[in-house]
Tab-separated table of C-alpha atoms and ligand atoms in Angstrom:
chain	number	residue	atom	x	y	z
A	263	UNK	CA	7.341	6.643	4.304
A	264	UNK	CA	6.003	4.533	1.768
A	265	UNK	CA	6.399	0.650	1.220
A	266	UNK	CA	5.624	-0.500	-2.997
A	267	UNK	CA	6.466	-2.955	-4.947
A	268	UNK	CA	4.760	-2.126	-8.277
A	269	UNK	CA	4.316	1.101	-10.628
A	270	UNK	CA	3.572	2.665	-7.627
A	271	UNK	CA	0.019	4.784	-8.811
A	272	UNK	CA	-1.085	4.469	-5.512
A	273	UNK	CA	2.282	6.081	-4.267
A	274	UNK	CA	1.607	8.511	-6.636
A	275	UNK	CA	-1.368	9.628	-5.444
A	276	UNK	CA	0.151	10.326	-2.313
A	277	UNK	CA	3.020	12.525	-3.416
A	278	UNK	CA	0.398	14.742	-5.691
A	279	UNK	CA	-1.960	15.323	-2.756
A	280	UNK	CA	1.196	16.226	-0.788
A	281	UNK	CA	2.718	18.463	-3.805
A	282	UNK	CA	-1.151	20.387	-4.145
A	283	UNK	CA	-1.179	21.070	-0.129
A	284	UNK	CA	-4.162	18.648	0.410
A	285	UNK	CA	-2.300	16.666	2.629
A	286	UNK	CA	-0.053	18.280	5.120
A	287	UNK	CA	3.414	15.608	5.337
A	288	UNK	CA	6.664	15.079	4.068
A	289	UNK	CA	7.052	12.027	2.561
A	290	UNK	CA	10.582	10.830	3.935
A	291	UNK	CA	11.088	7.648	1.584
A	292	UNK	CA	10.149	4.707	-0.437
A	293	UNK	CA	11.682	1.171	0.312
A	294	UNK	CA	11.269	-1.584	-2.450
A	295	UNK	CA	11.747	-4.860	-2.828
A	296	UNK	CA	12.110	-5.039	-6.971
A	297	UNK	CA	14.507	-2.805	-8.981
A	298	UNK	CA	12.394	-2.814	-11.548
A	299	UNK	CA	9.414	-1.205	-9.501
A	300	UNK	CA	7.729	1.851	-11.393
A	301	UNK	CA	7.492	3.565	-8.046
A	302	UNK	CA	11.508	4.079	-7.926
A	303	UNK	CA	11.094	6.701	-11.329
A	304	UNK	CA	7.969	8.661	-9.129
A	305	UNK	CA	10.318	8.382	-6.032
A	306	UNK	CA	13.144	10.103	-7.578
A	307	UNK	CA	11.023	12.431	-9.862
A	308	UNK	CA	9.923	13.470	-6.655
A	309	UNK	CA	13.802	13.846	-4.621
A	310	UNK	CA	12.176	10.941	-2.441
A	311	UNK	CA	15.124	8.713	-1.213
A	312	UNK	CA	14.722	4.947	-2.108
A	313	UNK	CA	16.109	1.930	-0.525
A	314	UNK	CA	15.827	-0.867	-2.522
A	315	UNK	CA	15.906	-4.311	-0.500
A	316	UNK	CA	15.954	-7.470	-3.197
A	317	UNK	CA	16.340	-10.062	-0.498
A	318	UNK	CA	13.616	-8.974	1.673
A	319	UNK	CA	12.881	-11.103	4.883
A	320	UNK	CA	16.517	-12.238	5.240
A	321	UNK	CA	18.694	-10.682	8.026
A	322	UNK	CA	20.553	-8.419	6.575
A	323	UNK	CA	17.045	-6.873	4.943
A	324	UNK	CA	15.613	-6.268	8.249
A	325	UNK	CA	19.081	-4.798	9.287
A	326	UNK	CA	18.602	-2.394	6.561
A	327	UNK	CA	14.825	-1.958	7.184
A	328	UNK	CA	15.753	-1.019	10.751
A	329	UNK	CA	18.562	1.687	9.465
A	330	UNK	CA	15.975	2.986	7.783
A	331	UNK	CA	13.009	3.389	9.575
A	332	UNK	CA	15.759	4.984	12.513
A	333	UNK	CA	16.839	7.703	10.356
A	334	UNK	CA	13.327	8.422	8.173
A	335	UNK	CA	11.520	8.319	12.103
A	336	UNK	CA	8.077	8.157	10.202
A	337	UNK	CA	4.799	9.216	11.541
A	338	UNK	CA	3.132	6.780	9.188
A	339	UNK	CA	4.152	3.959	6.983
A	340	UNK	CA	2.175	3.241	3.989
A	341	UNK	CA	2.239	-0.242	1.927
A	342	UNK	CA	1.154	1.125	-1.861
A	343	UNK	CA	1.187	-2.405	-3.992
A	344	UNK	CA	4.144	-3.589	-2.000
A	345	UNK	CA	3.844	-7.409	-1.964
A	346	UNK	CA	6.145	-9.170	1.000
A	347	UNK	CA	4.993	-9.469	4.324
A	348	UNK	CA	6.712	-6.826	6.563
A	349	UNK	CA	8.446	-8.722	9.375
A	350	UNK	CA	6.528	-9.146	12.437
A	351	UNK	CA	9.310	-8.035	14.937
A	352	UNK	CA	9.036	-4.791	12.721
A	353	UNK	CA	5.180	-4.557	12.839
A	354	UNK	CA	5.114	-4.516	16.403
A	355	UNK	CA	7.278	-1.722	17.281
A	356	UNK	CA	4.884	0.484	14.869
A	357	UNK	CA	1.213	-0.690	16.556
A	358	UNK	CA	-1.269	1.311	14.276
A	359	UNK	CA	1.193	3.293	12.365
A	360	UNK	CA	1.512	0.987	9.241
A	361	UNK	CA	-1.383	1.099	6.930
A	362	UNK	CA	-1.901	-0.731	3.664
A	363	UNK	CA	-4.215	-0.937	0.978
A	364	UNK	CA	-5.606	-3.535	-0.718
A	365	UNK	CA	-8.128	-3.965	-4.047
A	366	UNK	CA	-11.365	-6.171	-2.239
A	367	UNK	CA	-13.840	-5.047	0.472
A	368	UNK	CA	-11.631	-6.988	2.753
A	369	UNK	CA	-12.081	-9.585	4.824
A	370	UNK	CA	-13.327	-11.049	1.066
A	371	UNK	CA	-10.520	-11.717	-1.037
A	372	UNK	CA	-7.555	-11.231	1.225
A	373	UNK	CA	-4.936	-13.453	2.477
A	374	UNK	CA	-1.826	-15.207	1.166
A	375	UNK	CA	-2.068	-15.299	-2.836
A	376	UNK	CA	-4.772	-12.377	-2.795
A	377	UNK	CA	-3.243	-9.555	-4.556
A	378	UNK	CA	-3.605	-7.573	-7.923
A	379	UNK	CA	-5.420	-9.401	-10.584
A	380	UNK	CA	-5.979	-12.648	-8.474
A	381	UNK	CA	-8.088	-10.567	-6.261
A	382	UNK	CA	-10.127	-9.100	-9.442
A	383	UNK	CA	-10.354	-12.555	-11.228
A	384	UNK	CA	-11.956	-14.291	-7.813
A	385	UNK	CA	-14.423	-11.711	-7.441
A	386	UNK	CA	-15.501	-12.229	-10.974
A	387	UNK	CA	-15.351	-16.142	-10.461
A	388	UNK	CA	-17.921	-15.171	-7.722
A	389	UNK	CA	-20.350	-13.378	-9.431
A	390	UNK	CA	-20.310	-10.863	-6.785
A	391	UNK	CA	-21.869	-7.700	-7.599
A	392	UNK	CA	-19.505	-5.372	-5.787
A	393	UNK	CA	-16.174	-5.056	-5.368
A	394	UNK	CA	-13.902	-1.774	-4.126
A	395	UNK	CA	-10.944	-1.516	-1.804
A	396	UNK	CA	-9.813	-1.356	1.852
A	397	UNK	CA	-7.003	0.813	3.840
A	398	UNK	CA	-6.953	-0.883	7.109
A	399	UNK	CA	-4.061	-1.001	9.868
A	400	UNK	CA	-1.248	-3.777	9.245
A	401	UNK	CA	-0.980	-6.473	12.245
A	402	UNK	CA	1.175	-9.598	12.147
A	403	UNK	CA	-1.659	-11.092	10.167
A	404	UNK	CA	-1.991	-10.946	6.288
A	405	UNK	CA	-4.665	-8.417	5.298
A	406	UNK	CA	-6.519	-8.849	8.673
A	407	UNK	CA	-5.921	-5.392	10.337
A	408	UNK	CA	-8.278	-3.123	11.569
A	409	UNK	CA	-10.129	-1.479	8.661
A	410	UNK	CA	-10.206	2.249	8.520
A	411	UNK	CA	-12.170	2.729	5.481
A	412	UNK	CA	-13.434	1.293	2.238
A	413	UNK	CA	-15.127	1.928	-0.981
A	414	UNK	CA	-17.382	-0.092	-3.319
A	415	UNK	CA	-17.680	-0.397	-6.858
A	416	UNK	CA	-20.197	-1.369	-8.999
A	417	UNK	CA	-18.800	-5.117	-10.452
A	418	UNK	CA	-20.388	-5.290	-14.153
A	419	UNK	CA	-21.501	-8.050	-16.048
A	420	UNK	CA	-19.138	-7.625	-19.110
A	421	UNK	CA	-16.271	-6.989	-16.431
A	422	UNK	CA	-12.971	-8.027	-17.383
A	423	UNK	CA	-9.863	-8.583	-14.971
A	424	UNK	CA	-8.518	-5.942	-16.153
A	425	UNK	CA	-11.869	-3.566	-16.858
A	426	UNK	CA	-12.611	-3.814	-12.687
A	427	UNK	CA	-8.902	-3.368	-11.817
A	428	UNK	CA	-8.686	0.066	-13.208
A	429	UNK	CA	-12.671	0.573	-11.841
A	430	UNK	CA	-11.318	-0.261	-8.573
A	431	UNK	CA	-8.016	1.662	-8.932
A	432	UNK	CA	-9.167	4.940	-9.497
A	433	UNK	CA	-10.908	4.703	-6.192
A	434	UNK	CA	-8.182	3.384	-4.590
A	435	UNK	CA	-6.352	6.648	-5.934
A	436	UNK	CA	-8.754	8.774	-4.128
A	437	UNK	CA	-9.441	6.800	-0.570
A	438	UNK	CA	-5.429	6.175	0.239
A	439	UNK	CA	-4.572	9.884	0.181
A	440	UNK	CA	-7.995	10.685	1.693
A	441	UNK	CA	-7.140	7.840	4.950
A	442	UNK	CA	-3.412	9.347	5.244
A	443	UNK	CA	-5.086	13.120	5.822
A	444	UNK	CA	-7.423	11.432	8.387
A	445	UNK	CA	-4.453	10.249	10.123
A	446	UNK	CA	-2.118	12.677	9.775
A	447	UNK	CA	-3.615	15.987	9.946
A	448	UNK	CA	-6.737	15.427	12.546
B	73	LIG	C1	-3.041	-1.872	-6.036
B	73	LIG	O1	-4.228	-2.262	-6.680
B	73	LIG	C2	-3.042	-2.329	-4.600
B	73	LIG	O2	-4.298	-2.284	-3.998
B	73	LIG	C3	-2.580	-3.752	-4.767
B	73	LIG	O3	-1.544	-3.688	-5.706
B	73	LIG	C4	-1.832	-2.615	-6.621
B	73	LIG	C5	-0.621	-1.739	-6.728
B	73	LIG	O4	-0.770	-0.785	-7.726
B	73	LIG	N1	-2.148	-4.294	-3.512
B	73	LIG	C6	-2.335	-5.562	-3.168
B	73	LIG	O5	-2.865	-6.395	-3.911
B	73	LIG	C7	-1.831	-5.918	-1.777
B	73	LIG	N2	-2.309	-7.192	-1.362
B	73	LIG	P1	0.188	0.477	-7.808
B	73	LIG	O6	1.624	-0.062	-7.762
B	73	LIG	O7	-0.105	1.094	-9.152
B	73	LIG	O8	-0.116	1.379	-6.662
């Protein structure tokens, strides 16, 4: 099941390596926490059941959450661009079964605040001369999970924001569905 808050590319991904047999899974549903999350349209394109949970971290979200997560039983949970902190009482009854990605060569550039372009625009602050993206295991700690794999990019010197973003998110396109066949079909 997959976790997004965003257009959901990364989700994406995902469902086409599962539609083209690369990945062997059944992807059992998408929670959100914005009803205006491009993910929902590649969710339902897909017959992927959505939850969509506005008020995420009150109560009655993690109520929800936990109706969900009983009835979808998933193997995996995936965070594709989804941008609240899943509940730690939740992260512990799922030790090494929630994986997220995120668009540094983490532990640079991750934390609170580090997400999308604010990751992109710090590395370019930096001068840093490469960049890529992480999937690593979700703990109670923001973006400080075990890493399971990454891949660089090259950062260039007429990079834009928005120039390394899409650098960076193609390969993000190709490592997610590449860590979720590692897991799930060993
Ligand atoms: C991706 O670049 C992902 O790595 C990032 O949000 C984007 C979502 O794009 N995640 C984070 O910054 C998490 N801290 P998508 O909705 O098109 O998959």
């Amino acid at each position: 099941m997959f976790f997004a808050s965003g257009s959901g590319s990364n989700f994406q991904s995902v469902i086409d390596a599962v539609k083209n047999n690369e990945i062997d899974a059944v992807i059992s549903g998408l929670i959100t926490d914005n009803d205006r999350a491009g993910a929902i349209e590649r969710a339902k394109n897909h017959n992927i059941e959505t939850t969509i949970i506005p008020d995420f971290g009150s109560q009655d979200a993690d109520d929800k959450l936990i109706k969900y997560l009983t009835k979808w039983e998933p193997d995996l949970i995936v965070l594709a661009g989804f941008l609240k902190k899943i509940p730690d009482h939740i992260t512990r009854l799922y030790p090494q079964k929630i994986i997220n990605i995120h668009p540094s060569l983490l532990p640079k550039y991750g934390g609170k605040g580090f997400f999308g372009s604010h990751v992109h625009r710090a590395v370019l602050e930096s001068g840093d001369g490469v960049s890529g993206c992480t999937v690593h295991f979700v703990n109670e700690k923001y973006d400080e999970g075990k890493i399971i794999k990454q891949t660089q990019v090259k950062v260039l010197p007429e990079d834009t924001v928005e120039t390394l973003a899409q650098r960076v998110l193609s390969e993000e396109h190709k490592l997610l569905p590449e860590v979720i066949k590692q897991i799930l079909n060993k």
